[in-house]
CSV table of C-alpha atoms and ligand atoms in Angstrom, one decimal:
chain,number,residue,atom,x,y,z
A,39,MET,CA,117.0,128.0,121.8
A,40,THR,CA,116.6,126.7,118.4
A,41,SER,CA,118.0,125.0,115.3
A,42,ALA,CA,120.0,126.7,112.6
A,43,ILE,CA,116.7,126.9,110.5
A,44,GLY,CA,114.9,128.4,114.1
A,45,ARG,CA,111.3,126.7,115.0
A,46,VAL,CA,112.7,123.8,116.3
A,47,PRO,CA,113.7,123.9,119.6
A,48,ILE,CA,116.4,121.7,120.5
A,49,GLY,CA,118.1,121.8,124.2
A,50,ARG,CA,114.9,120.6,125.7
A,51,ASN,CA,115.2,117.5,123.3
A,52,PRO,CA,115.6,114.0,125.4
A,53,PRO,CA,119.0,112.4,124.1
A,54,ILE,CA,117.6,109.8,121.2
A,55,GLY,CA,118.4,106.3,120.6
A,56,ARG,CA,119.8,104.7,117.7
A,57,VAL,CA,120.1,105.7,114.7
A,58,VAL,CA,120.0,103.8,111.2
A,59,VAL,CA,119.9,105.9,108.0
A,60,LEU,CA,118.3,103.0,105.1
A,61,LEU,CA,120.3,104.6,101.2
A,62,GLY,CA,119.3,103.4,98.0
A,63,ALA,CA,118.1,105.0,95.3
A,64,PRO,CA,114.5,105.4,94.4
A,65,GLY,CA,113.0,101.4,93.5
A,66,ALA,CA,115.9,100.2,95.4
A,67,GLY,CA,113.6,98.6,98.4
A,68,LYS,CA,114.1,101.2,101.1
A,69,GLY,CA,110.2,101.0,102.3
A,70,THR,CA,109.6,97.9,102.1
A,71,GLN,CA,112.8,96.6,103.7
A,72,ALA,CA,112.1,99.5,106.1
A,73,GLN,CA,108.6,98.0,107.3
A,74,ILE,CA,110.6,94.9,107.9
A,75,LEU,CA,113.4,96.4,109.6
A,76,SER,CA,112.1,98.6,112.1
A,77,GLU,CA,109.5,96.3,113.6
A,78,ARG,CA,112.6,94.1,114.3
A,79,LEU,CA,114.4,96.5,115.8
A,80,GLY,CA,111.6,98.6,117.3
A,81,LEU,CA,112.8,101.7,115.5
A,82,ALA,CA,110.7,103.9,114.4
A,83,HIS,CA,110.6,104.0,111.0
A,84,VAL,CA,110.2,108.1,109.4
A,85,ALA,CA,109.9,107.7,106.0
A,86,THR,CA,110.1,111.4,104.2
A,87,GLY,CA,108.3,110.9,101.5
A,88,ASP,CA,105.6,109.5,103.0
A,89,LEU,CA,105.0,112.7,105.9
A,90,PHE,CA,104.8,114.5,102.3
A,91,ARG,CA,102.1,112.7,101.1
A,92,ALA,CA,100.3,112.1,103.4
A,93,ALA,CA,101.3,116.5,103.7
A,94,VAL,CA,99.6,116.6,100.3
A,95,ARG,CA,96.9,114.2,100.7
A,96,ASP,CA,95.9,116.4,103.8
A,97,GLU,CA,96.6,119.6,101.4
A,98,THR,CA,98.6,121.3,104.3
A,99,PRO,CA,101.0,124.6,103.5
A,100,LEU,CA,103.6,121.9,103.2
A,101,GLY,CA,102.0,120.1,100.6
A,102,LEU,CA,100.5,122.7,98.5
A,103,ALA,CA,104.9,123.4,99.2
A,104,ALA,CA,106.3,119.8,97.9
A,105,LYS,CA,103.9,118.7,95.7
A,106,GLY,CA,105.2,120.1,92.8
A,107,TYR,CA,108.6,119.2,92.8
A,108,MET,CA,106.7,115.2,93.3
A,109,ASP,CA,105.4,115.5,90.2
A,110,ARG,CA,108.0,116.9,88.8
A,111,GLY,CA,110.4,114.9,90.2
A,112,GLU,CA,112.7,116.5,91.7
A,113,LEU,CA,114.3,116.5,95.4
A,114,VAL,CA,111.7,119.5,97.4
A,115,PRO,CA,113.7,122.1,98.6
A,116,ASP,CA,116.0,121.8,101.8
A,117,GLY,CA,115.0,124.2,103.9
A,118,VAL,CA,110.9,122.6,104.7
A,119,THR,CA,112.8,119.2,104.0
A,120,ILE,CA,115.0,119.6,106.9
A,121,GLU,CA,111.8,121.5,108.9
A,122,MET,CA,109.6,118.7,109.1
A,123,LEU,CA,112.2,115.8,109.3
A,124,LEU,CA,113.2,117.8,112.5
A,125,GLU,CA,109.5,118.2,113.5
A,126,ARG,CA,109.9,114.6,113.7
A,127,LEU,CA,112.1,113.5,115.3
A,128,ALA,CA,111.0,115.4,118.0
A,129,LYS,CA,108.2,113.1,118.4
A,130,PRO,CA,108.1,110.4,121.1
A,131,ASP,CA,108.8,107.8,119.5
A,132,ALA,CA,111.2,108.8,117.8
A,133,GLN,CA,113.8,109.2,121.1
A,134,ALA,CA,113.9,105.1,121.2
A,135,GLY,CA,116.2,104.9,118.1
A,136,ILE,CA,114.8,105.9,114.3
A,137,LEU,CA,115.0,103.8,110.5
A,138,LEU,CA,115.4,107.2,108.4
A,139,ASP,CA,113.6,106.0,104.9
A,140,GLY,CA,114.4,108.4,101.9
A,141,PHE,CA,116.4,111.1,104.4
A,142,PRO,CA,119.4,112.1,103.4
A,143,ARG,CA,118.5,112.9,100.0
A,144,ASN,CA,122.3,115.7,99.9
A,145,THR,CA,124.7,115.9,101.4
A,146,ALA,CA,123.8,119.3,102.5
A,147,GLN,CA,120.7,117.3,104.4
A,148,ALA,CA,123.2,115.1,105.7
A,149,GLU,CA,125.2,117.7,107.1
A,150,VAL,CA,122.3,118.5,108.6
A,151,LEU,CA,120.9,115.6,110.5
A,152,ASP,CA,124.5,115.1,112.0
A,153,LYS,CA,124.2,118.4,113.8
A,154,ALA,CA,121.0,117.7,115.2
A,155,LEU,CA,121.6,114.2,116.0
A,156,ALA,CA,124.9,115.8,117.8
A,157,GLU,CA,122.7,117.8,120.0
A,158,LYS,CA,120.6,115.3,121.1
A,159,GLY,CA,123.7,113.2,121.9
A,160,GLY,CA,123.3,110.9,119.0
A,161,GLN,CA,124.7,109.4,115.6
A,162,VAL,CA,123.9,107.9,113.0
A,163,ASP,CA,125.6,104.6,113.5
A,164,LEU,CA,125.4,102.8,110.5
A,165,ALA,CA,123.6,104.0,106.7
A,166,PRO,CA,123.4,100.3,104.2
A,167,TYR,CA,123.1,100.8,101.1
A,168,ILE,CA,121.1,98.6,99.4
A,169,GLU,CA,122.3,98.2,95.7
A,170,VAL,CA,120.4,97.6,92.4
A,171,PRO,CA,121.5,98.6,88.8
A,172,GLU,CA,119.3,101.2,87.3
A,173,ALA,CA,117.1,99.3,84.0
A,174,ASP,CA,115.7,96.8,87.4
A,175,LEU,CA,114.9,100.2,89.6
A,176,VAL,CA,112.2,101.1,86.4
A,177,ALA,CA,111.3,97.6,86.5
A,178,ARG,CA,110.7,98.4,90.0
A,179,LEU,CA,108.8,101.3,90.1
A,180,GLY,CA,106.3,100.7,87.1
A,181,GLY,CA,104.7,97.9,89.0
A,182,ARG,CA,105.2,100.0,92.5
A,183,TRP,CA,101.4,99.5,94.5
A,184,ILE,CA,101.5,101.3,97.5
A,185,CYS,CA,98.7,101.1,99.9
A,186,ARG,CA,96.7,104.6,101.2
A,187,ALA,CA,96.5,104.6,104.3
A,188,GLN,CA,100.4,104.0,105.4
A,189,GLY,CA,102.1,103.3,102.1
A,190,HIS,CA,102.8,99.7,102.0
A,191,PRO,CA,104.7,99.1,99.2
A,192,TYR,CA,103.6,95.8,97.1
A,193,HIS,CA,104.6,95.4,93.1
A,194,GLU,CA,103.0,93.8,90.6
A,195,LEU,CA,104.9,90.6,90.0
A,196,ASN,CA,107.7,90.5,92.9
A,197,LYS,CA,104.9,91.1,96.3
A,198,GLN,CA,101.5,90.0,95.2
A,199,PRO,CA,99.0,91.2,98.0
A,200,ALA,CA,97.2,88.5,99.4
A,201,GLN,CA,93.9,89.9,97.6
A,202,SER,CA,94.1,91.8,94.5
A,203,GLY,CA,93.8,95.1,94.9
A,204,VAL,CA,93.8,95.6,99.1
A,205,CYS,CA,97.2,95.3,101.8
A,206,ASP,CA,97.7,92.9,103.4
A,207,VAL,CA,99.1,94.5,106.8
A,208,ASP,CA,96.0,97.9,107.2
A,209,GLY,CA,93.2,96.2,104.1
A,210,SER,CA,93.3,99.7,103.1
A,211,ASP,CA,93.2,100.2,99.2
A,212,LEU,CA,96.1,99.8,96.4
A,213,TYR,CA,97.0,102.7,94.5
A,214,GLN,CA,100.4,103.6,91.8
A,215,ARG,CA,101.7,106.9,92.4
A,216,THR,CA,101.7,109.7,90.3
A,217,ASP,CA,105.6,109.8,90.2
A,218,ASP,CA,105.9,106.3,89.7
A,219,GLN,CA,104.8,107.1,85.8
A,220,PRO,CA,107.2,105.7,83.5
A,221,ALA,CA,108.5,109.6,82.7
A,222,THR,CA,108.5,110.9,85.6
A,223,VAL,CA,110.4,107.6,86.6
A,224,GLN,CA,113.5,108.7,84.6
A,225,ALA,CA,113.4,112.0,85.7
A,226,ARG,CA,113.3,110.8,89.5
A,227,LEU,CA,117.1,108.8,88.7
A,228,ARG,CA,118.5,111.1,86.0
A,229,GLN,CA,118.5,114.2,89.5
A,230,GLN,CA,118.7,112.1,92.3
A,231,LEU,CA,120.9,109.2,91.2
A,232,GLY,CA,124.0,111.6,91.4
A,233,ALA,CA,122.9,113.5,95.0
A,234,LEU,CA,122.9,109.6,96.2
A,235,ASP,CA,126.3,109.0,95.1
A,236,LEU,CA,127.5,111.9,96.9
A,237,VAL,CA,125.7,110.8,100.1
A,238,VAL,CA,127.1,107.5,99.8
A,239,ASP,CA,130.5,108.4,99.6
A,240,TYR,CA,129.9,111.5,103.2
A,241,TYR,CA,128.7,108.4,105.0
A,242,ARG,CA,132.1,105.8,103.4
A,243,LYS,CA,134.2,109.0,104.1
A,244,ARG,CA,132.0,108.5,108.2
A,245,ALA,CA,133.2,105.1,107.9
A,246,VAL,CA,129.3,104.0,108.4
A,247,LEU,CA,128.4,102.4,105.1
A,248,THR,CA,127.8,98.9,104.3
A,249,VAL,CA,126.1,97.8,100.8
A,250,VAL,CA,123.3,95.5,100.4
A,251,ASP,CA,122.7,93.3,97.2
A,252,GLY,CA,119.4,94.7,96.5
A,253,ARG,CA,119.2,92.2,93.6
A,254,LYS,CA,118.4,89.4,95.8
A,255,ASP,CA,115.2,88.4,96.5
A,256,ILE,CA,113.1,90.3,99.8
A,257,GLY,CA,113.5,88.0,102.0
A,258,GLN,CA,117.0,87.8,101.4
A,259,VAL,CA,118.1,91.5,101.3
A,260,THR,CA,116.4,91.2,105.1
A,261,VAL,CA,118.6,89.1,106.1
A,262,ASP,CA,121.8,91.0,104.6
A,263,LEU,CA,120.3,93.7,106.6
A,264,LEU,CA,120.1,93.0,109.4
A,265,ALA,CA,123.6,90.8,109.8
A,266,ALA,CA,125.1,94.5,108.8
A,267,ILE,CA,122.8,96.2,111.4
A,268,VAL,CA,122.6,94.1,114.4
A,269,PRO,CA,126.2,93.9,115.8
A,270,ALA,CA,126.2,97.9,114.7
A,271,ILE,CA,123.7,98.8,116.7
A,272,GLY,CA,124.2,96.6,119.1
A,273,SER,CA,127.1,97.7,120.6
A,274,ARG,CA,125.4,101.3,121.7
A,275,GLY,CA,123.8,101.0,125.4
B,599,ADP,P1,111.5,106.6,96.6
B,599,ADP,O1,110.5,106.0,97.7
B,599,ADP,O2,111.0,106.6,95.0
B,599,ADP,O3,112.3,106.7,96.7
B,599,ADP,P2,110.2,108.6,98.1
B,599,ADP,O4,108.7,108.5,98.4
B,599,ADP,O5,111.1,108.6,98.8
B,599,ADP,O6,110.1,107.9,97.1
B,599,ADP,O7,110.0,110.0,98.3
B,599,ADP,C1,109.0,110.4,96.8
B,599,ADP,C2,109.4,112.5,96.8
B,599,ADP,O8,109.3,113.2,97.7
B,599,ADP,C3,111.0,112.4,96.2
B,599,ADP,O9,110.4,112.3,94.6
B,599,ADP,C4,110.4,113.8,96.6
B,599,ADP,O10,110.7,115.0,96.0
B,599,ADP,C5,110.2,114.1,97.5
B,599,ADP,N1,111.1,113.3,99.2
B,599,ADP,C6,111.3,112.8,99.9
B,599,ADP,N2,112.5,112.7,100.5
B,599,ADP,C7,112.9,113.3,100.5
B,599,ADP,C8,113.9,114.2,100.5
B,599,ADP,N3,114.6,114.0,101.8
B,599,ADP,N4,114.6,115.6,100.0
B,599,ADP,C9,114.5,116.4,98.7
B,599,ADP,N5,112.8,115.6,98.6
B,599,ADP,C10,112.4,114.1,99.4
B,600,ADP,P1,111.6,102.3,97.3
B,600,ADP,O1,110.9,102.7,99.2
B,600,ADP,O2,113.5,102.1,98.5
B,600,ADP,O3,111.3,104.2,96.6
B,600,ADP,P2,110.0,100.1,98.1
B,600,ADP,O4,110.4,99.7,99.1
B,600,ADP,O5,109.1,101.3,97.3
B,600,ADP,O6,111.2,100.7,97.4
B,600,ADP,O7,110.4,99.4,96.4
B,600,ADP,C1,110.1,99.2,94.8
B,600,ADP,C2,109.3,98.3,94.2
B,600,ADP,O8,110.2,97.0,93.6
B,600,ADP,C3,108.5,98.2,94.8
B,600,ADP,O9,107.0,98.1,94.0
B,600,ADP,C4,108.8,96.4,95.8
B,600,ADP,O10,107.6,95.5,96.3
B,600,ADP,C5,109.7,96.1,94.5
B,600,ADP,N1,110.9,95.6,95.5
B,600,ADP,C6,111.6,95.6,96.8
B,600,ADP,N2,112.6,95.1,97.4
B,600,ADP,C7,112.5,93.7,96.4
B,600,ADP,C8,113.2,92.5,95.8
B,600,ADP,N3,114.1,92.8,96.5
B,600,ADP,N4,112.5,92.0,94.7
B,600,ADP,C9,112.0,92.5,94.1
B,600,ADP,N5,111.0,93.6,94.3
B,600,ADP,C10,111.3,94.2,95.2
């Protein structure tokens, strides 16, 4: 038996644990918070942007297919994106539970996720939406630096590394993403914010949405997210 889009086997997968979907516009703080929360909660951090950037770096067929879209600030087509996500969810570390960062980004992806989780006896337990005004997003993306090895995010004003240009976590060098240049930032926000609104509505209708004020400092956003997530995922066995 295979999934609806073929190739990825289902049915033989063990049941999946808790699933939290972190929602937010580009620059809202998903990656920053996911790094902290995944450790605290024992969930695998699954970030589709990081998976795509690794594929581009390694020049895999997936990376070659995705690169043009990413450079233009557009969403990569659903076919390859969903295939990549389902392959990641089939890995052993995802079975204990996952914290999704950057997926789903449209309602078609949200529907596929629900179906894939249902086949594993799971569901989206909570979808926290980190809400940040558009003007703040531009400033955050323009000042963002990420690490070469694992994509840990920093900011030239808001979150500086202990040693300039070096990742606190893994010691790799920091760089600025090409899609964080001002012209591409505008394109990303223009193209992605509408789809995000629909995804937020999708989870609101399913009663798993919770909105967190992402304008607060990083530590306070973590506190607010934990206050929402811990009761929600603690209630499942
Ligand atoms: P950000 O952190 O700024 O929100 P990401 O690192 O999550 O951006 O994603 C970078 C790029 O990778 C996106 O602009 C898009 O081109 C592609 N991408 C990531 N996730 C998805 C997805 N779920 N669907 C389609 N494209 C995606
Ligand atoms: P996303 O994954 O949603 O695109 P990131 O976690 O990469 O967002 O954060 C975008 C930028 O904003 C990074 O430079 C990060 O250091 C910074 N940042 C994240 N959270 C906050 C916050 N609460 N206040 C100020 N800056 C933040």
